[in-house]
Amino acid sequence: QHLGDREIRAVLRRALVERGRRGLDALGEALRDPATPPQVLRHVPQSIARFGSHEAARLLLAHLNDGRLPGIVRFKVLRGLGTLADTALPLDGGVIRTAGEASLERTRKLLRWQEALERGAHERPERDTSAHWLLLEMLQDKQRLALQRIFRMLYLLNPDEDFRRIWQGLQSGYQRVRASSAELVENLLPHPHAKAILGLVSAGTPGERLEASGGQPFDGDYAELLAEIQRDRSDTLRGLAAYHAAELVGLDAPSAAARRDVASEHLLQR
């Protein structure tokens, strides 16, 4: 419970490591317990990584793609595994590849929704509301985070390669740097994965990027699109999609100022 206290966190982590298996089991229970306070939960993965053992690696890998955990905690799990990879501790590549495939498909889904939302607003301009704009911003933000997760997992699989530099190169404003990084991706990854990743990070419209990544456009009407987003694991995406659906049918007819206030609140919580 005291991991959330910055002043004593380092001391507590050393004490947990000294307890050995009992300390690791306590952290595993905290990671699994839905009642663990968020300010504590976000510091559990790095605390587990401090053990530097195969048991710690297995515990973190078990939660690598745990949709029950908040996004920030899943990211911390990935960072904890990176800490273990830095020590040359062998990691289960099968688990990491499965999680990477899931993140790749997640990115495609987010891009698919983005493309369909933009297309829907083009077809009917009245759909271009503050909630619509925030949904697009959130989807793009989540795509960036998902791609960063993928590159961190690529490092776990290939710790001798500088995937951080490759990722940064793909974001460069210089075409030659981007091309060099893209060539490294093509040389290091199987063709289908390289094609998908390079398509997702490429320039162009969402539709062009989706096609280049091997994804398919959303096949449904606008109401079905918003209904699908409302079934997503992200609380913020669900909330924004529900609000957008409601404002389009005039439910409760909120004022423009009220819509801006609600949209801003969702943005601050993301």
PDB file of C-alpha atoms in Angstrom:
ATOM      1  CA  GLN A   1       0.000   0.000   0.000  1.00  0.00           C
ATOM      2  CA  HIS A   2       2.978   2.350   0.499  1.00  0.00           C
ATOM      3  CA  LEU A   3       4.381   1.984  -3.032  1.00  0.00           C
ATOM      4  CA  GLY A   4       2.456   5.124  -3.903  1.00  0.00           C
ATOM      5  CA  ASP A   5       4.607   7.095  -1.464  1.00  0.00           C
ATOM      6  CA  ARG A   6       7.576   8.370  -3.440  1.00  0.00           C
ATOM      7  CA  GLU A   7       9.689   9.103  -0.374  1.00  0.00           C
ATOM      8  CA  ILE A   8       9.806   5.497   0.820  1.00  0.00           C
ATOM      9  CA  ARG A   9       9.269   3.620  -2.468  1.00  0.00           C
ATOM     10  CA  ALA A  10      12.938   2.738  -3.002  1.00  0.00           C
ATOM     11  CA  VAL A  11      13.316   1.458   0.554  1.00  0.00           C
ATOM     12  CA  LEU A  12      10.121  -0.578   0.282  1.00  0.00           C
ATOM     13  CA  ARG A  13      11.237  -2.123  -2.996  1.00  0.00           C
ATOM     14  CA  ARG A  14      14.526  -3.239  -1.445  1.00  0.00           C
ATOM     15  CA  ALA A  15      12.647  -4.728   1.501  1.00  0.00           C
ATOM     16  CA  LEU A  16      10.326  -6.659  -0.830  1.00  0.00           C
ATOM     17  CA  VAL A  17      13.278  -8.071  -2.779  1.00  0.00           C
ATOM     18  CA  GLU A  18      14.938  -9.126   0.489  1.00  0.00           C
ATOM     19  CA  ARG A  19      11.792 -11.087   1.392  1.00  0.00           C
ATOM     20  CA  GLY A  20      12.298 -13.176  -1.725  1.00  0.00           C
ATOM     21  CA  ARG A  21       9.389 -15.309  -2.873  1.00  0.00           C
ATOM     22  CA  ARG A  22       7.002 -13.853  -0.290  1.00  0.00           C
ATOM     23  CA  GLY A  23       7.708 -10.346  -1.518  1.00  0.00           C
ATOM     24  CA  LEU A  24       7.180 -11.346  -5.151  1.00  0.00           C
ATOM     25  CA  ASP A  25       3.930 -13.157  -4.295  1.00  0.00           C
ATOM     26  CA  ALA A  26       2.665 -10.044  -2.499  1.00  0.00           C
ATOM     27  CA  LEU A  27       3.342  -7.926  -5.570  1.00  0.00           C
ATOM     28  CA  GLY A  28       1.674 -10.487  -7.827  1.00  0.00           C
ATOM     29  CA  GLU A  29      -1.419 -10.396  -5.647  1.00  0.00           C
ATOM     30  CA  ALA A  30      -1.450  -6.603  -5.788  1.00  0.00           C
ATOM     31  CA  LEU A  31      -1.275  -6.750  -9.580  1.00  0.00           C
ATOM     32  CA  ARG A  32      -4.210  -9.172  -9.743  1.00  0.00           C
ATOM     33  CA  ASP A  33      -6.379  -7.529  -7.066  1.00  0.00           C
ATOM     34  CA  PRO A  34      -8.923  -5.090  -8.595  1.00  0.00           C
ATOM     35  CA  ALA A  35      -9.054  -3.317  -5.223  1.00  0.00           C
ATOM     36  CA  THR A  36      -5.403  -2.223  -5.407  1.00  0.00           C
ATOM     37  CA  PRO A  37      -5.398   1.611  -5.434  1.00  0.00           C
ATOM     38  CA  PRO A  38      -4.330   3.076  -8.812  1.00  0.00           C
ATOM     39  CA  GLN A  39      -1.537   5.126  -7.208  1.00  0.00           C
ATOM     40  CA  VAL A  40      -0.061   1.860  -5.905  1.00  0.00           C
ATOM     41  CA  LEU A  41      -0.832  -0.350  -8.909  1.00  0.00           C
ATOM     42  CA  ARG A  42       1.165   1.749 -11.363  1.00  0.00           C
ATOM     43  CA  HIS A  43       4.360   1.130  -9.363  1.00  0.00           C
ATOM     44  CA  VAL A  44       3.934  -2.638  -8.982  1.00  0.00           C
ATOM     45  CA  PRO A  45       5.442  -3.745 -12.348  1.00  0.00           C
ATOM     46  CA  GLN A  46       8.784  -1.992 -11.835  1.00  0.00           C
ATOM     47  CA  SER A  47       8.862  -3.323  -8.282  1.00  0.00           C
ATOM     48  CA  ILE A  48       8.490  -6.836  -9.695  1.00  0.00           C
ATOM     49  CA  ALA A  49      11.267  -6.181 -12.220  1.00  0.00           C
ATOM     50  CA  ARG A  50      13.648  -5.396  -9.345  1.00  0.00           C
ATOM     51  CA  PHE A  51      13.707  -9.105  -8.488  1.00  0.00           C
ATOM     52  CA  GLY A  52      15.520  -9.801 -11.778  1.00  0.00           C
ATOM     53  CA  SER A  53      14.423 -13.441 -11.798  1.00  0.00           C
ATOM     54  CA  HIS A  54      12.694 -15.865 -14.154  1.00  0.00           C
ATOM     55  CA  GLU A  55       9.718 -15.864 -11.773  1.00  0.00           C
ATOM     56  CA  ALA A  56       9.476 -12.077 -12.028  1.00  0.00           C
ATOM     57  CA  ALA A  57       9.612 -12.306 -15.823  1.00  0.00           C
ATOM     58  CA  ARG A  58       6.837 -14.913 -15.921  1.00  0.00           C
ATOM     59  CA  LEU A  59       4.680 -12.778 -13.627  1.00  0.00           C
ATOM     60  CA  LEU A  60       5.055  -9.689 -15.811  1.00  0.00           C
ATOM     61  CA  LEU A  61       4.562 -11.638 -19.042  1.00  0.00           C
ATOM     62  CA  ALA A  62       1.290 -13.007 -17.685  1.00  0.00           C
ATOM     63  CA  HIS A  63      -0.020  -9.421 -17.555  1.00  0.00           C
ATOM     64  CA  LEU A  64       1.611  -8.090 -20.732  1.00  0.00           C
ATOM     65  CA  ASN A  65      -1.693  -7.966 -22.596  1.00  0.00           C
ATOM     66  CA  ASP A  66      -4.067  -7.929 -19.619  1.00  0.00           C
ATOM     67  CA  GLY A  67      -6.988  -5.792 -20.786  1.00  0.00           C
ATOM     68  CA  ARG A  68      -8.250  -5.594 -17.214  1.00  0.00           C
ATOM     69  CA  LEU A  69      -5.328  -3.391 -16.242  1.00  0.00           C
ATOM     70  CA  PRO A  70      -5.338   0.352 -17.016  1.00  0.00           C
ATOM     71  CA  GLY A  71      -3.271   1.356 -20.031  1.00  0.00           C
ATOM     72  CA  ILE A  72      -0.652   3.100 -17.895  1.00  0.00           C
ATOM     73  CA  VAL A  73      -0.108  -0.098 -15.875  1.00  0.00           C
ATOM     74  CA  ARG A  74       0.221  -2.247 -19.020  1.00  0.00           C
ATOM     75  CA  PHE A  75       2.823   0.224 -20.223  1.00  0.00           C
ATOM     76  CA  LYS A  76       4.632  -0.125 -16.877  1.00  0.00           C
ATOM     77  CA  VAL A  77       4.553  -3.918 -17.296  1.00  0.00           C
ATOM     78  CA  LEU A  78       6.263  -3.459 -20.648  1.00  0.00           C
ATOM     79  CA  ARG A  79       8.865  -1.147 -19.111  1.00  0.00           C
ATOM     80  CA  GLY A  80       9.468  -3.666 -16.352  1.00  0.00           C
ATOM     81  CA  LEU A  81      10.129  -6.355 -18.948  1.00  0.00           C
ATOM     82  CA  GLY A  82      12.496  -3.941 -20.667  1.00  0.00           C
ATOM     83  CA  THR A  83      14.399  -3.621 -17.398  1.00  0.00           C
ATOM     84  CA  LEU A  84      14.731  -7.408 -17.284  1.00  0.00           C
ATOM     85  CA  ALA A  85      15.765  -7.570 -20.946  1.00  0.00           C
ATOM     86  CA  ASP A  86      18.536  -5.063 -20.209  1.00  0.00           C
ATOM     87  CA  THR A  87      20.034  -7.640 -17.839  1.00  0.00           C
ATOM     88  CA  ALA A  88      20.041 -10.283 -20.609  1.00  0.00           C
ATOM     89  CA  LEU A  89      17.444 -12.362 -18.749  1.00  0.00           C
ATOM     90  CA  PRO A  90      15.780 -14.713 -21.291  1.00  0.00           C
ATOM     91  CA  LEU A  91      12.102 -13.924 -21.922  1.00  0.00           C
ATOM     92  CA  ASP A  92       9.360 -16.096 -23.425  1.00  0.00           C
ATOM     93  CA  GLY A  93       9.297 -14.954 -27.051  1.00  0.00           C
ATOM     94  CA  GLY A  94       6.024 -16.750 -27.772  1.00  0.00           C
ATOM     95  CA  VAL A  95       4.127 -14.716 -25.186  1.00  0.00           C
ATOM     96  CA  ILE A  96       5.683 -11.477 -26.444  1.00  0.00           C
ATOM     97  CA  ARG A  97       4.873 -12.262 -30.092  1.00  0.00           C
ATOM     98  CA  THR A  98       1.253 -13.024 -29.188  1.00  0.00           C
ATOM     99  CA  ALA A  99       0.977  -9.722 -27.325  1.00  0.00           C
ATOM    100  CA  GLY A 100       2.631  -7.925 -30.250  1.00  0.00           C
ATOM    101  CA  GLU A 101       0.105  -9.395 -32.694  1.00  0.00           C
ATOM    102  CA  ALA A 102      -2.702  -8.227 -30.421  1.00  0.00           C
ATOM    103  CA  SER A 103      -1.251  -4.707 -30.278  1.00  0.00           C
ATOM    104  CA  LEU A 104      -0.883  -4.661 -34.051  1.00  0.00           C
ATOM    105  CA  GLU A 105      -4.506  -5.620 -34.542  1.00  0.00           C
ATOM    106  CA  ARG A 106      -5.537  -3.108 -31.873  1.00  0.00           C
ATOM    107  CA  THR A 107      -3.762  -0.350 -33.819  1.00  0.00           C
ATOM    108  CA  ARG A 108      -5.513  -1.363 -37.022  1.00  0.00           C
ATOM    109  CA  LYS A 109      -8.872  -1.295 -35.249  1.00  0.00           C
ATOM    110  CA  LEU A 110      -8.245   2.205 -33.883  1.00  0.00           C
ATOM    111  CA  LEU A 111      -7.215   3.401 -37.351  1.00  0.00           C
ATOM    112  CA  ARG A 112     -10.283   1.728 -38.870  1.00  0.00           C
ATOM    113  CA  TRP A 113     -12.508   3.658 -36.483  1.00  0.00           C
ATOM    114  CA  GLN A 114     -10.666   6.892 -37.211  1.00  0.00           C
ATOM    115  CA  GLU A 115     -11.134   6.463 -40.955  1.00  0.00           C
ATOM    116  CA  ALA A 116     -14.842   5.658 -40.553  1.00  0.00           C
ATOM    117  CA  LEU A 117     -15.440   8.652 -38.259  1.00  0.00           C
ATOM    118  CA  GLU A 118     -13.750  11.032 -40.698  1.00  0.00           C
ATOM    119  CA  ARG A 119     -15.677   9.534 -43.597  1.00  0.00           C
ATOM    120  CA  GLY A 120     -18.929   9.845 -41.668  1.00  0.00           C
ATOM    121  CA  ALA A 121     -18.375  13.538 -40.937  1.00  0.00           C
ATOM    122  CA  HIS A 122     -17.528  14.153 -44.598  1.00  0.00           C
ATOM    123  CA  GLU A 123     -20.798  12.523 -45.619  1.00  0.00           C
ATOM    124  CA  ARG A 124     -22.837  14.465 -43.046  1.00  0.00           C
ATOM    125  CA  PRO A 125     -21.138  17.628 -41.707  1.00  0.00           C
ATOM    126  CA  GLU A 126     -23.511  17.830 -38.713  1.00  0.00           C
ATOM    127  CA  ARG A 127     -21.599  14.866 -37.259  1.00  0.00           C
ATOM    128  CA  ASP A 128     -18.525  17.094 -36.903  1.00  0.00           C
ATOM    129  CA  THR A 129     -19.098  17.981 -33.247  1.00  0.00           C
ATOM    130  CA  SER A 130     -16.771  18.547 -30.308  1.00  0.00           C
ATOM    131  CA  ALA A 131     -17.205  14.917 -29.216  1.00  0.00           C
ATOM    132  CA  HIS A 132     -16.437  13.760 -32.766  1.00  0.00           C
ATOM    133  CA  TRP A 133     -13.238  15.811 -32.728  1.00  0.00           C
ATOM    134  CA  LEU A 134     -12.224  14.435 -29.351  1.00  0.00           C
ATOM    135  CA  LEU A 135     -12.876  10.870 -30.485  1.00  0.00           C
ATOM    136  CA  LEU A 136     -10.514  11.426 -33.408  1.00  0.00           C
ATOM    137  CA  GLU A 137      -7.858  12.935 -31.134  1.00  0.00           C
ATOM    138  CA  MET A 138      -8.172  10.055 -28.694  1.00  0.00           C
ATOM    139  CA  LEU A 139      -7.984   7.421 -31.433  1.00  0.00           C
ATOM    140  CA  GLN A 140      -4.826   8.979 -32.887  1.00  0.00           C
ATOM    141  CA  ASP A 141      -3.262   9.210 -29.412  1.00  0.00           C
ATOM    142  CA  LYS A 142      -4.037   5.569 -28.702  1.00  0.00           C
ATOM    143  CA  GLN A 143      -2.566   4.533 -32.051  1.00  0.00           C
ATOM    144  CA  ARG A 144       0.710   6.241 -31.166  1.00  0.00           C
ATOM    145  CA  LEU A 145       0.783   4.509 -27.794  1.00  0.00           C
ATOM    146  CA  ALA A 146      -0.023   1.123 -29.327  1.00  0.00           C
ATOM    147  CA  LEU A 147       2.773   1.523 -31.877  1.00  0.00           C
ATOM    148  CA  GLN A 148       5.201   2.454 -29.121  1.00  0.00           C
ATOM    149  CA  ARG A 149       4.165  -0.724 -27.305  1.00  0.00           C
ATOM    150  CA  ILE A 150       4.909  -2.729 -30.442  1.00  0.00           C
ATOM    151  CA  PHE A 151       8.406  -1.269 -30.765  1.00  0.00           C
ATOM    152  CA  ARG A 152       9.108  -1.917 -27.100  1.00  0.00           C
ATOM    153  CA  MET A 153       8.060  -5.533 -27.618  1.00  0.00           C
ATOM    154  CA  LEU A 154      10.313  -5.760 -30.665  1.00  0.00           C
ATOM    155  CA  TYR A 155      13.176  -4.739 -28.395  1.00  0.00           C
ATOM    156  CA  LEU A 156      12.238  -7.501 -25.942  1.00  0.00           C
ATOM    157  CA  LEU A 157      12.498  -9.985 -28.817  1.00  0.00           C
ATOM    158  CA  ASN A 158      15.685  -8.424 -30.221  1.00  0.00           C
ATOM    159  CA  PRO A 159      17.531  -6.683 -27.359  1.00  0.00           C
ATOM    160  CA  ASP A 160      20.647  -6.270 -29.494  1.00  0.00           C
ATOM    161  CA  GLU A 161      18.803  -3.952 -31.909  1.00  0.00           C
ATOM    162  CA  ASP A 162      18.157  -0.264 -31.180  1.00  0.00           C
ATOM    163  CA  PHE A 163      14.408  -0.189 -31.805  1.00  0.00           C
ATOM    164  CA  ARG A 164      14.091   3.065 -29.900  1.00  0.00           C
ATOM    165  CA  ARG A 165      16.258   4.775 -32.510  1.00  0.00           C
ATOM    166  CA  ILE A 166      14.335   3.066 -35.315  1.00  0.00           C
ATOM    167  CA  TRP A 167      11.027   4.290 -33.876  1.00  0.00           C
ATOM    168  CA  GLN A 168      12.357   7.827 -33.572  1.00  0.00           C
ATOM    169  CA  GLY A 169      13.659   7.650 -37.126  1.00  0.00           C
ATOM    170  CA  LEU A 170      10.248   6.695 -38.452  1.00  0.00           C
ATOM    171  CA  GLN A 171       8.858   9.867 -36.840  1.00  0.00           C
ATOM    172  CA  SER A 172      11.581  12.069 -38.329  1.00  0.00           C
ATOM    173  CA  GLY A 173      10.771  15.034 -40.505  1.00  0.00           C
ATOM    174  CA  TYR A 174      13.642  14.064 -42.808  1.00  0.00           C
ATOM    175  CA  GLN A 175      12.697  11.679 -45.592  1.00  0.00           C
ATOM    176  CA  ARG A 176      16.168  10.073 -45.718  1.00  0.00           C
ATOM    177  CA  VAL A 177      16.052   9.256 -41.990  1.00  0.00           C
ATOM    178  CA  ARG A 178      12.571   7.774 -42.325  1.00  0.00           C
ATOM    179  CA  ALA A 179      13.669   5.683 -45.303  1.00  0.00           C
ATOM    180  CA  SER A 180      16.711   4.380 -43.424  1.00  0.00           C
ATOM    181  CA  SER A 181      14.573   3.358 -40.443  1.00  0.00           C
ATOM    182  CA  ALA A 182      12.002   1.749 -42.728  1.00  0.00           C
ATOM    183  CA  GLU A 183      14.768  -0.296 -44.370  1.00  0.00           C
ATOM    184  CA  LEU A 184      15.887  -1.536 -40.953  1.00  0.00           C
ATOM    185  CA  VAL A 185      12.325  -2.613 -40.135  1.00  0.00           C
ATOM    186  CA  GLU A 186      12.121  -4.501 -43.436  1.00  0.00           C
ATOM    187  CA  ASN A 187      15.420  -6.246 -42.748  1.00  0.00           C
ATOM    188  CA  LEU A 188      14.679  -7.170 -39.145  1.00  0.00           C
ATOM    189  CA  LEU A 189      11.044  -8.313 -39.330  1.00  0.00           C
ATOM    190  CA  PRO A 190       9.109 -10.885 -41.347  1.00  0.00           C
ATOM    191  CA  HIS A 191       7.535  -9.273 -44.420  1.00  0.00           C
ATOM    192  CA  PRO A 192       3.868  -9.294 -43.224  1.00  0.00           C
ATOM    193  CA  HIS A 193       4.769  -7.632 -39.932  1.00  0.00           C
ATOM    194  CA  ALA A 194       7.112  -5.120 -41.533  1.00  0.00           C
ATOM    195  CA  LYS A 195       4.466  -4.206 -44.111  1.00  0.00           C
ATOM    196  CA  ALA A 196       1.804  -3.740 -41.448  1.00  0.00           C
ATOM    197  CA  ILE A 197       3.967  -1.590 -39.181  1.00  0.00           C
ATOM    198  CA  LEU A 198       5.324   0.578 -41.986  1.00  0.00           C
ATOM    199  CA  GLY A 199       1.799   1.046 -43.315  1.00  0.00           C
ATOM    200  CA  LEU A 200       0.576   2.221 -39.921  1.00  0.00           C
ATOM    201  CA  VAL A 201       3.378   4.773 -39.514  1.00  0.00           C
ATOM    202  CA  SER A 202       3.316   5.957 -43.121  1.00  0.00           C
ATOM    203  CA  ALA A 203       2.162   9.365 -44.283  1.00  0.00           C
ATOM    204  CA  GLY A 204      -1.205   9.648 -46.011  1.00  0.00           C
ATOM    205  CA  THR A 205      -4.855   9.614 -45.159  1.00  0.00           C
ATOM    206  CA  PRO A 206      -6.242   7.157 -42.600  1.00  0.00           C
ATOM    207  CA  GLY A 207      -7.732   5.159 -45.470  1.00  0.00           C
ATOM    208  CA  GLU A 208      -4.392   4.945 -47.263  1.00  0.00           C
ATOM    209  CA  ARG A 209      -2.572   3.941 -44.086  1.00  0.00           C
ATOM    210  CA  LEU A 210      -5.196   1.330 -43.285  1.00  0.00           C
ATOM    211  CA  GLU A 211      -4.885  -0.220 -46.746  1.00  0.00           C
ATOM    212  CA  ALA A 212      -1.081  -0.129 -46.597  1.00  0.00           C
ATOM    213  CA  SER A 213      -1.139  -1.936 -43.244  1.00  0.00           C
ATOM    214  CA  GLY A 214      -3.337  -4.718 -44.588  1.00  0.00           C
ATOM    215  CA  GLY A 215      -6.407  -3.597 -42.649  1.00  0.00           C
ATOM    216  CA  GLN A 216      -9.992  -3.485 -43.865  1.00  0.00           C
ATOM    217  CA  PRO A 217     -12.323  -0.463 -43.652  1.00  0.00           C
ATOM    218  CA  PHE A 218     -15.249  -0.485 -41.246  1.00  0.00           C
ATOM    219  CA  ASP A 219     -18.204  -2.215 -42.888  1.00  0.00           C
ATOM    220  CA  GLY A 220     -21.264  -0.675 -41.279  1.00  0.00           C
ATOM    221  CA  ASP A 221     -23.232   2.517 -40.867  1.00  0.00           C
ATOM    222  CA  TYR A 222     -22.389   5.375 -38.507  1.00  0.00           C
ATOM    223  CA  ALA A 223     -24.683   4.168 -35.719  1.00  0.00           C
ATOM    224  CA  GLU A 224     -23.068   0.721 -35.837  1.00  0.00           C
ATOM    225  CA  LEU A 225     -19.642   2.370 -35.698  1.00  0.00           C
ATOM    226  CA  LEU A 226     -20.468   4.277 -32.525  1.00  0.00           C
ATOM    227  CA  ALA A 227     -22.076   1.167 -31.022  1.00  0.00           C
ATOM    228  CA  GLU A 228     -18.876  -0.811 -31.658  1.00  0.00           C
ATOM    229  CA  ILE A 229     -16.699   1.875 -30.069  1.00  0.00           C
ATOM    230  CA  GLN A 230     -19.012   1.834 -27.036  1.00  0.00           C
ATOM    231  CA  ARG A 231     -18.044  -1.821 -26.525  1.00  0.00           C
ATOM    232  CA  ASP A 232     -14.328  -0.989 -26.382  1.00  0.00           C
ATOM    233  CA  ARG A 233     -12.259  -1.626 -23.260  1.00  0.00           C
ATOM    234  CA  SER A 234     -11.349   2.074 -22.947  1.00  0.00           C
ATOM    235  CA  ASP A 235     -13.646   3.954 -20.573  1.00  0.00           C
ATOM    236  CA  THR A 236     -12.865   7.248 -22.302  1.00  0.00           C
ATOM    237  CA  LEU A 237     -13.596   5.950 -25.801  1.00  0.00           C
ATOM    238  CA  ARG A 238     -16.833   4.379 -24.604  1.00  0.00           C
ATOM    239  CA  GLY A 239     -17.903   7.582 -22.891  1.00  0.00           C
ATOM    240  CA  LEU A 240     -17.111   9.823 -25.847  1.00  0.00           C
ATOM    241  CA  ALA A 241     -18.824   7.496 -28.317  1.00  0.00           C
ATOM    242  CA  ALA A 242     -21.939   7.330 -26.131  1.00  0.00           C
ATOM    243  CA  TYR A 243     -22.027  11.095 -25.792  1.00  0.00           C
ATOM    244  CA  HIS A 244     -21.531  11.573 -29.529  1.00  0.00           C
ATOM    245  CA  ALA A 245     -24.340   9.114 -30.295  1.00  0.00           C
ATOM    246  CA  ALA A 246     -26.621  10.957 -27.888  1.00  0.00           C
ATOM    247  CA  GLU A 247     -25.873  14.416 -29.271  1.00  0.00           C
ATOM    248  CA  LEU A 248     -26.626  13.264 -32.823  1.00  0.00           C
ATOM    249  CA  VAL A 249     -30.164  12.219 -31.921  1.00  0.00           C
ATOM    250  CA  GLY A 250     -30.676  15.289 -29.735  1.00  0.00           C
ATOM    251  CA  LEU A 251     -30.983  13.408 -26.455  1.00  0.00           C
ATOM    252  CA  ASP A 252     -31.222  15.926 -23.591  1.00  0.00           C
ATOM    253  CA  ALA A 253     -30.299  18.632 -26.176  1.00  0.00           C
ATOM    254  CA  PRO A 254     -27.276  19.958 -24.246  1.00  0.00           C
ATOM    255  CA  SER A 255     -26.179  23.476 -25.017  1.00  0.00           C
ATOM    256  CA  ALA A 256     -23.034  24.109 -27.041  1.00  0.00           C
ATOM    257  CA  ALA A 257     -21.264  25.298 -23.885  1.00  0.00           C
ATOM    258  CA  ALA A 258     -22.282  22.152 -22.013  1.00  0.00           C
ATOM    259  CA  ARG A 259     -21.013  19.969 -24.858  1.00  0.00           C
ATOM    260  CA  ARG A 260     -17.661  21.724 -24.751  1.00  0.00           C
ATOM    261  CA  ASP A 261     -17.447  21.255 -20.972  1.00  0.00           C
ATOM    262  CA  VAL A 262     -18.161  17.505 -21.200  1.00  0.00           C
ATOM    263  CA  ALA A 263     -15.744  17.063 -24.101  1.00  0.00           C
ATOM    264  CA  SER A 264     -13.005  18.926 -22.240  1.00  0.00           C
ATOM    265  CA  GLU A 265     -13.538  16.777 -19.149  1.00  0.00           C
ATOM    266  CA  HIS A 266     -13.044  13.592 -21.215  1.00  0.00           C
ATOM    267  CA  LEU A 267      -9.874  15.011 -22.743  1.00  0.00           C
ATOM    268  CA  LEU A 268      -8.416  15.821 -19.327  1.00  0.00           C
ATOM    269  CA  GLN A 269      -9.162  12.278 -18.095  1.00  0.00           C
ATOM    270  CA  ARG A 270      -7.580  10.390 -21.004  1.00  0.00           C
TER     271      ARG A 270
END
